C-alpha atoms as a printed R data frame, in Angstrom:
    type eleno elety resid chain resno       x      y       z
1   ATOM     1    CA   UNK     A     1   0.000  0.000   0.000
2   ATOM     2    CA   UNK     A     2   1.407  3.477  -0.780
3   ATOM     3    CA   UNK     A     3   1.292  5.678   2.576
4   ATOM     4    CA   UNK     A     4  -0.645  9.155   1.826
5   ATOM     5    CA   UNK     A     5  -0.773 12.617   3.915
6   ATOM     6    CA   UNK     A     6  -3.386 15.237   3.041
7   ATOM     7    CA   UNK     A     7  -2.169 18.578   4.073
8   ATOM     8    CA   UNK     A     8  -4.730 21.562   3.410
9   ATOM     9    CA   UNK     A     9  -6.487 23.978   5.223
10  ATOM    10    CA   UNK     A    10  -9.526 23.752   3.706
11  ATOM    11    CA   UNK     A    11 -11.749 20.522   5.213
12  ATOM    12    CA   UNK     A    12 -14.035 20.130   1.522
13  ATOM    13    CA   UNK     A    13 -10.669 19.899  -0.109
14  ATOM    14    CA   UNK     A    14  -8.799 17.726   2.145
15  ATOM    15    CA   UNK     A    15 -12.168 15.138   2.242
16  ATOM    16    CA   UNK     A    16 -12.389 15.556  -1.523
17  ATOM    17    CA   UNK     A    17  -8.554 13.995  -2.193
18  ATOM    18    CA   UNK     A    18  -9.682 11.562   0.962
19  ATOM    19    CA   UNK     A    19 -12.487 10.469  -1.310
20  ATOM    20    CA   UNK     A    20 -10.721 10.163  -4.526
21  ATOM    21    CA   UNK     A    21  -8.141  7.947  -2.963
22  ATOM    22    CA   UNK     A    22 -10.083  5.704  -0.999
23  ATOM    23    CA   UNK     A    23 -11.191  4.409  -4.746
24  ATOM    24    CA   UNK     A    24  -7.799  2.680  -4.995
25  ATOM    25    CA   UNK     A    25  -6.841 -0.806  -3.597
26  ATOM    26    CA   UNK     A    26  -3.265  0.244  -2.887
27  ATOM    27    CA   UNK     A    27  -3.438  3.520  -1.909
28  ATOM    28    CA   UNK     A    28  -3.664  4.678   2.263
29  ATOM    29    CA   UNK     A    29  -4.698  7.807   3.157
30  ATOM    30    CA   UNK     A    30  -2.654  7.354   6.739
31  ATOM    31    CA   UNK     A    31  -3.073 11.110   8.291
32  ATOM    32    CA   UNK     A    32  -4.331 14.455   7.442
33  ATOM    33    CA   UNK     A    33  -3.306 18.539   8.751
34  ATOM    34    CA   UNK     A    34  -3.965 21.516   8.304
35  ATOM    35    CA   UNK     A    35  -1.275 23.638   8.854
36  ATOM    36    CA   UNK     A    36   2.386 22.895   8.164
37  ATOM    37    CA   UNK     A    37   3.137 22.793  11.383
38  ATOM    38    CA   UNK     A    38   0.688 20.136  11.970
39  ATOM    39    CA   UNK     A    39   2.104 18.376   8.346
40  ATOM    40    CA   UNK     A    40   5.396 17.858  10.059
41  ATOM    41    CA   UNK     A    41   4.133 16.034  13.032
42  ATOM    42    CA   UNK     A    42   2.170 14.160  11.092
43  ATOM    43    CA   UNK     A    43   4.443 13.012   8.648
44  ATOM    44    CA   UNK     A    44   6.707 12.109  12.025
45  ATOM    45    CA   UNK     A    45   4.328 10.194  13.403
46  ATOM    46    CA   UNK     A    46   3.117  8.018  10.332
47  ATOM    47    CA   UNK     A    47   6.130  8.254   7.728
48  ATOM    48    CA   UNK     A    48   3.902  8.234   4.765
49  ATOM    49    CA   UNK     A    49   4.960  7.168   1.163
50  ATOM    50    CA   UNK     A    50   3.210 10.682  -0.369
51  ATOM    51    CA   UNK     A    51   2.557 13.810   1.045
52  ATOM    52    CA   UNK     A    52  -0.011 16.184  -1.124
53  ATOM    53    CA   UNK     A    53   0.686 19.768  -0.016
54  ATOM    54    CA   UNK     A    54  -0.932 22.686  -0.521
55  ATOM    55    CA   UNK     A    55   1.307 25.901  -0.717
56  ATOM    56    CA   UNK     A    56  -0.560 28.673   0.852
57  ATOM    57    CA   UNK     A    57  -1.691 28.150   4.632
58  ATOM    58    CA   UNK     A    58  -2.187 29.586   7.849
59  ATOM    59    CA   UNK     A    59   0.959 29.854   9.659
60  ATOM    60    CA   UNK     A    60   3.147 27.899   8.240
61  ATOM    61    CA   UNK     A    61   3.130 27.184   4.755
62  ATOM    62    CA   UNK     A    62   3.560 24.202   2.275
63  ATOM    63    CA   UNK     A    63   7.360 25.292   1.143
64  ATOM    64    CA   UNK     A    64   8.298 25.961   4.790
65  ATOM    65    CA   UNK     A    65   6.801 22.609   6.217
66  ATOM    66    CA   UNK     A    66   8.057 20.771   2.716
67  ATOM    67    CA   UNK     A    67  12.121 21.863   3.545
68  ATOM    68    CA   UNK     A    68  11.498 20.735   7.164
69  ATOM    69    CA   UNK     A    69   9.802 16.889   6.288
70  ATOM    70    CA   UNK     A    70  12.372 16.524   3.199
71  ATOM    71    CA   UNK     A    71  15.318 17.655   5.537
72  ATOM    72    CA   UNK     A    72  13.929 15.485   8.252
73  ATOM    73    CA   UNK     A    73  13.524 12.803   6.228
74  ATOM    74    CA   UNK     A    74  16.021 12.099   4.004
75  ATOM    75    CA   UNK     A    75  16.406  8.729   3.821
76  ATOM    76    CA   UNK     A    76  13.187  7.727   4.771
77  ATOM    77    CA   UNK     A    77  11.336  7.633   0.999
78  ATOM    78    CA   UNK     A    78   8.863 10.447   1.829
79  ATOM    79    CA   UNK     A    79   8.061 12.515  -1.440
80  ATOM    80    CA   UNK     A    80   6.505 15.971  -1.588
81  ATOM    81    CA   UNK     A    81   3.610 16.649  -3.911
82  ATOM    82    CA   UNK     A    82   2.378 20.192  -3.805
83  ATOM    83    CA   UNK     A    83  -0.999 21.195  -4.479
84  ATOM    84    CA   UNK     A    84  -1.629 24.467  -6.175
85  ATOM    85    CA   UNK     A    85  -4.225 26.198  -8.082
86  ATOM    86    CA   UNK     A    86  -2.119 28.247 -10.373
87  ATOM    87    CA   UNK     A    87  -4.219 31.113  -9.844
88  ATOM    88    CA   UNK     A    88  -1.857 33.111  -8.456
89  ATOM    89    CA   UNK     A    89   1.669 33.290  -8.149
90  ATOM    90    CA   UNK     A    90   2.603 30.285  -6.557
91  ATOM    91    CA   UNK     A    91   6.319 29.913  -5.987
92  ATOM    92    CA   UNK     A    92   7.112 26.775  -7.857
93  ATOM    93    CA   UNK     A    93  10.981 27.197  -8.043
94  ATOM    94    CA   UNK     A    94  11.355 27.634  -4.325
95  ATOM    95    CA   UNK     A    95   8.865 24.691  -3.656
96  ATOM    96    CA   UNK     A    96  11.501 22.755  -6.147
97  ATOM    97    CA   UNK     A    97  14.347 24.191  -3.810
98  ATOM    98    CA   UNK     A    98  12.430 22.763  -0.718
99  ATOM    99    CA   UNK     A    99  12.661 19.321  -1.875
100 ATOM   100    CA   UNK     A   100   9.005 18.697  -3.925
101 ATOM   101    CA   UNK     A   101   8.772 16.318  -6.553
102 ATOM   102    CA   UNK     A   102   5.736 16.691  -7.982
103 ATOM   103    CA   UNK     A   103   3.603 19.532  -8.468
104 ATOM   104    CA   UNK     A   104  -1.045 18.510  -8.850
105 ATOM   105    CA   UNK     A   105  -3.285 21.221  -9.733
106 ATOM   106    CA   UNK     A   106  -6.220 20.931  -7.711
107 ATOM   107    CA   UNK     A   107  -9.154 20.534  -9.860
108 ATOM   108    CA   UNK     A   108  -6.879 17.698 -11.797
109 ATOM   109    CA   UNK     A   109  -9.039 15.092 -13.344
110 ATOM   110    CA   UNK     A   110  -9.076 11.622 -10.807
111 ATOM   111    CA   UNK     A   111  -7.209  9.662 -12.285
112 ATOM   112    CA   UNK     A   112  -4.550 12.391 -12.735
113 ATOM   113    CA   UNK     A   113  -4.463 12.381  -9.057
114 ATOM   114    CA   UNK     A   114  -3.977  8.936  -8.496
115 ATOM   115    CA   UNK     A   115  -1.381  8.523 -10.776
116 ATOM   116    CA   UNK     A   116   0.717 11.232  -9.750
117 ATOM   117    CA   UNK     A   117   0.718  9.401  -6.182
118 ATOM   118    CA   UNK     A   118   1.668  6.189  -7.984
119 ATOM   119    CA   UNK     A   119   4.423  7.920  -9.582
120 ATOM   120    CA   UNK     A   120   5.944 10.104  -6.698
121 ATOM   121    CA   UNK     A   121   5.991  6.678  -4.703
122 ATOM   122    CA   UNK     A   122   8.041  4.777  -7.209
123 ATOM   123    CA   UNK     A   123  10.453  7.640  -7.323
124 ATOM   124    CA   UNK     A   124   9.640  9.561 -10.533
125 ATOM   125    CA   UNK     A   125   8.967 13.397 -10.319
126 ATOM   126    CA   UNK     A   126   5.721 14.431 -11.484
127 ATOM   127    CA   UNK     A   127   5.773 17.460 -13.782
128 ATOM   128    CA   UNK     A   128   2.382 17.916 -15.698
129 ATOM   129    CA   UNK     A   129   2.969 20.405 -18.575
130 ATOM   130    CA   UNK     A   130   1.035 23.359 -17.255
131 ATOM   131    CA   UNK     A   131   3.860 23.050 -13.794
132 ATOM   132    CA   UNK     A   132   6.349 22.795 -16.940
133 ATOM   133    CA   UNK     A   133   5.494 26.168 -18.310
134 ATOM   134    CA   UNK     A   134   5.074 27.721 -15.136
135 ATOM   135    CA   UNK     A   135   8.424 26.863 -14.611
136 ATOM   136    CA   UNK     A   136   9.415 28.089 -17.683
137 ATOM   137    CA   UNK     A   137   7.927 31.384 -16.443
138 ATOM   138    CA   UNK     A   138   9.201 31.835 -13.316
139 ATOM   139    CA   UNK     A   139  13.022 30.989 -14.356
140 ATOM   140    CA   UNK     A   140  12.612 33.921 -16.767
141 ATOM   141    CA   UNK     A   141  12.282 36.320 -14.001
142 ATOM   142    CA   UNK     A   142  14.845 34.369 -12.065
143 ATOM   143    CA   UNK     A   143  18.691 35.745 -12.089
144 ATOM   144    CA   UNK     A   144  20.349 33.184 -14.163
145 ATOM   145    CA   UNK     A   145  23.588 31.230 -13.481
146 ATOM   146    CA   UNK     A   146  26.301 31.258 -16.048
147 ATOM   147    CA   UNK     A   147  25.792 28.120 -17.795
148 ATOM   148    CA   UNK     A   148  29.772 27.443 -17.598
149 ATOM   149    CA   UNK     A   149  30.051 27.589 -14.027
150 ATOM   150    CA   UNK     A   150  27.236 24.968 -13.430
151 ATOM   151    CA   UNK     A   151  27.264 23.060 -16.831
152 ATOM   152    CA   UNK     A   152  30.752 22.406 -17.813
153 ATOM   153    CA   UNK     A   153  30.983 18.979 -15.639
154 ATOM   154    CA   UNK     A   154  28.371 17.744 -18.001
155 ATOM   155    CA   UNK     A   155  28.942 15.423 -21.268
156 ATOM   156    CA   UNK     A   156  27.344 16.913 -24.413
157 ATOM   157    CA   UNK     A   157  25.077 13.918 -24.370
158 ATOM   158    CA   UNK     A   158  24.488 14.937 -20.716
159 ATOM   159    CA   UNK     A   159  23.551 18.433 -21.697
160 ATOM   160    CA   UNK     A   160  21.504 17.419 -24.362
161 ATOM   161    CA   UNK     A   161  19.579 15.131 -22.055
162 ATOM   162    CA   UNK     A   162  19.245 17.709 -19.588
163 ATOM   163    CA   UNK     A   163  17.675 19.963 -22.276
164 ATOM   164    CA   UNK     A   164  14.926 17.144 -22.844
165 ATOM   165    CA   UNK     A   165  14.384 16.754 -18.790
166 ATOM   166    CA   UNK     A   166  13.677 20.496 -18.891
167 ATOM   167    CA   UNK     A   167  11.400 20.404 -21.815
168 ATOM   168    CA   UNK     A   168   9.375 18.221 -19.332
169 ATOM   169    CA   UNK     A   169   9.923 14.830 -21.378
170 ATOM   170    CA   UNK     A   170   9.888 11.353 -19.587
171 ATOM   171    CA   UNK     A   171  12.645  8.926 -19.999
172 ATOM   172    CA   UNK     A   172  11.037  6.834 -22.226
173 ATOM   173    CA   UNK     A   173  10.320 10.205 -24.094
174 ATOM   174    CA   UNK     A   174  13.594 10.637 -24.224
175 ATOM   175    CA   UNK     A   175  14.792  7.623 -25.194
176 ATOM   176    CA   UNK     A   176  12.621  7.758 -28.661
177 ATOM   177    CA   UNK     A   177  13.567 10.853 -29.781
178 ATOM   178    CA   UNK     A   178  17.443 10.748 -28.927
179 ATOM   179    CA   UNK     A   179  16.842  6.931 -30.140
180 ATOM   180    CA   UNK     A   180  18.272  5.444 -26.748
181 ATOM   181    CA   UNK     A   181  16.908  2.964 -24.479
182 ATOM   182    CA   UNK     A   182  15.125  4.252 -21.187
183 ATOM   183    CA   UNK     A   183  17.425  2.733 -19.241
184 ATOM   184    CA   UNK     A   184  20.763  4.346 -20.905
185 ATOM   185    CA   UNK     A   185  18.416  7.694 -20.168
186 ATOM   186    CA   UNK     A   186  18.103  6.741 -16.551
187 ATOM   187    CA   UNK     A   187  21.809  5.721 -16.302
188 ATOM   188    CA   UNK     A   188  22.701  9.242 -17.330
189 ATOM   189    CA   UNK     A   189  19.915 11.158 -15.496
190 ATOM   190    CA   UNK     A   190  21.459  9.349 -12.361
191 ATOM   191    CA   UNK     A   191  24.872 10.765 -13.666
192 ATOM   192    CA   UNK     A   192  23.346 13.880 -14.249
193 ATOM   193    CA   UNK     A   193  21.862 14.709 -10.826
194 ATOM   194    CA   UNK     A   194  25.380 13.488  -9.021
195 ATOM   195    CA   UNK     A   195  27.041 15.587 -11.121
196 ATOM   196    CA   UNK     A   196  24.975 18.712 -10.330
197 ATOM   197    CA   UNK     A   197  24.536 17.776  -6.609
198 ATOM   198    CA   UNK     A   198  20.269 18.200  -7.580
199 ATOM   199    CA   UNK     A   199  18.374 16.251  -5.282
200 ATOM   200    CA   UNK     A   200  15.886 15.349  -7.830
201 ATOM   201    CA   UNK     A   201  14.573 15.439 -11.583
202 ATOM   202    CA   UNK     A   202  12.306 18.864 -10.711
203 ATOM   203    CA   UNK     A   203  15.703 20.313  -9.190
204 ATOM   204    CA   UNK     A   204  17.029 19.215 -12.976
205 ATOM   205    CA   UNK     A   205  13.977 21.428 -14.355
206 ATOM   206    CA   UNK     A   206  15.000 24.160 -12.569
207 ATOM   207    CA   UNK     A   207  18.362 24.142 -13.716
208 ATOM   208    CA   UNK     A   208  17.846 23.636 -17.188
209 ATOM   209    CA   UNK     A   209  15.854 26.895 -17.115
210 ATOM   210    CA   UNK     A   210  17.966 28.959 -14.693
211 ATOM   211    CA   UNK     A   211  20.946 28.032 -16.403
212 ATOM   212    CA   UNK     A   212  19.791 29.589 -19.723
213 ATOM   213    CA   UNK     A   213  19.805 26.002 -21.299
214 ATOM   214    CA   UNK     A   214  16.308 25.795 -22.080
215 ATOM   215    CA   UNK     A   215  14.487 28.927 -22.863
216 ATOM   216    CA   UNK     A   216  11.007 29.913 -21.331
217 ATOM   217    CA   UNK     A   217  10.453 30.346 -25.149
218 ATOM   218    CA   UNK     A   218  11.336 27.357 -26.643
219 ATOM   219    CA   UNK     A   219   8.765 24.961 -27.910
């Protein structure tokens, strides 16, 4: 069974994800909060699989508790999910920089939901490509790092991998159009993220876009 926490302040949205859920035979909705503050203890206390996040909250809020559960818990195989509505200006690089790994807008169809959880549990990031062009977005208002300072310990096979990641394209994406195998993409995604100390493949995202090696305009 994959382990689930709910975190939002609002009590129709946090039953609503309950309720979608609870449709699954392998997925455990194990604790819910309401605060961040509450998140972390909760997470503590039940060291779920998936934790769905919403950013903006009383008190503390979803990037603040995120940094504290993913710092907390690093070894532990607890994944961050944030929630977001995207009708404002939700800060998706710093919730990146806190240690997410997926990113669900809320009115996302069911099964949408479900599989992200799937997804995040088994270790892949989850970035839909509306979060994909927000990110895109955000990075071009971002300072950007020379690309030779952060890029030049990458292969050009590497880079141009890194290119596809930030273009929001799955391994096996990546694999047909670069005509490799998925698993010679994973091999070098692994390389990748050692090589650029990122803690995951949204912290790749990031850096393909704050780097200047994807552009917010590219297709």
């Amino acid at each position: 069974m994959i382990r689930v926490v709910i975190v939002d302040d609002q009590v129709l949205v946090r039953e609503g994800l309950r309720a979608l859920l609870a449709r699954t035979d392998d997925i455990e909705v194990v604790g819910e909060a309401s605060d961040g503050d509450a998140a972390v203890r909760v997470v503590a206390r039940t060291a779920p699989d998936v934790v769905l996040m919403d950013i903006r909250m009383p008190g503390t809020d979803g990037i603040t508790a995120t940094r504290r559960i993913v710092g907390a818990t690093p070894s532990t195989g607890t994944h961050v999910v944030v929630l977001t509505t995207f009708d404002g200006e939700d800060n998706i690089l710093d919730a990146i920089g806190a240690g997410a790994v997926g990113f669900l807008v809320k009115n996302s169809a069911p099964e949408e939901l479900r599989a992200a959880v799937r997804n995040v549990a088994n270790g892949d990031a989850m970035l839909s490509p509306a979060v994909t062009r927000r990110v895109m977005q955000a990075a071009a208002r971002s300072p950007r790092t020379r690309e030779t300072e952060v890029l030049k310990v990458l292969t050009d096979r590497e880079r141009e991998i890194l290119v596809e990641i930030g273009s929001g394209l799955s391994n096996d994406e990546i694999g047909r159009k670069l005509f490799i195998s998925p698993a010679t993409v994973r091999t070098h995604v692994t390389r990748i993220l050692a090589k650029l100390h990122a803690r995951d493949r949204a912290n790749l995202v990031a850096i393909a876009f704050r780097t200047g090696l994807v552009s917010p305009t590219d297709p």
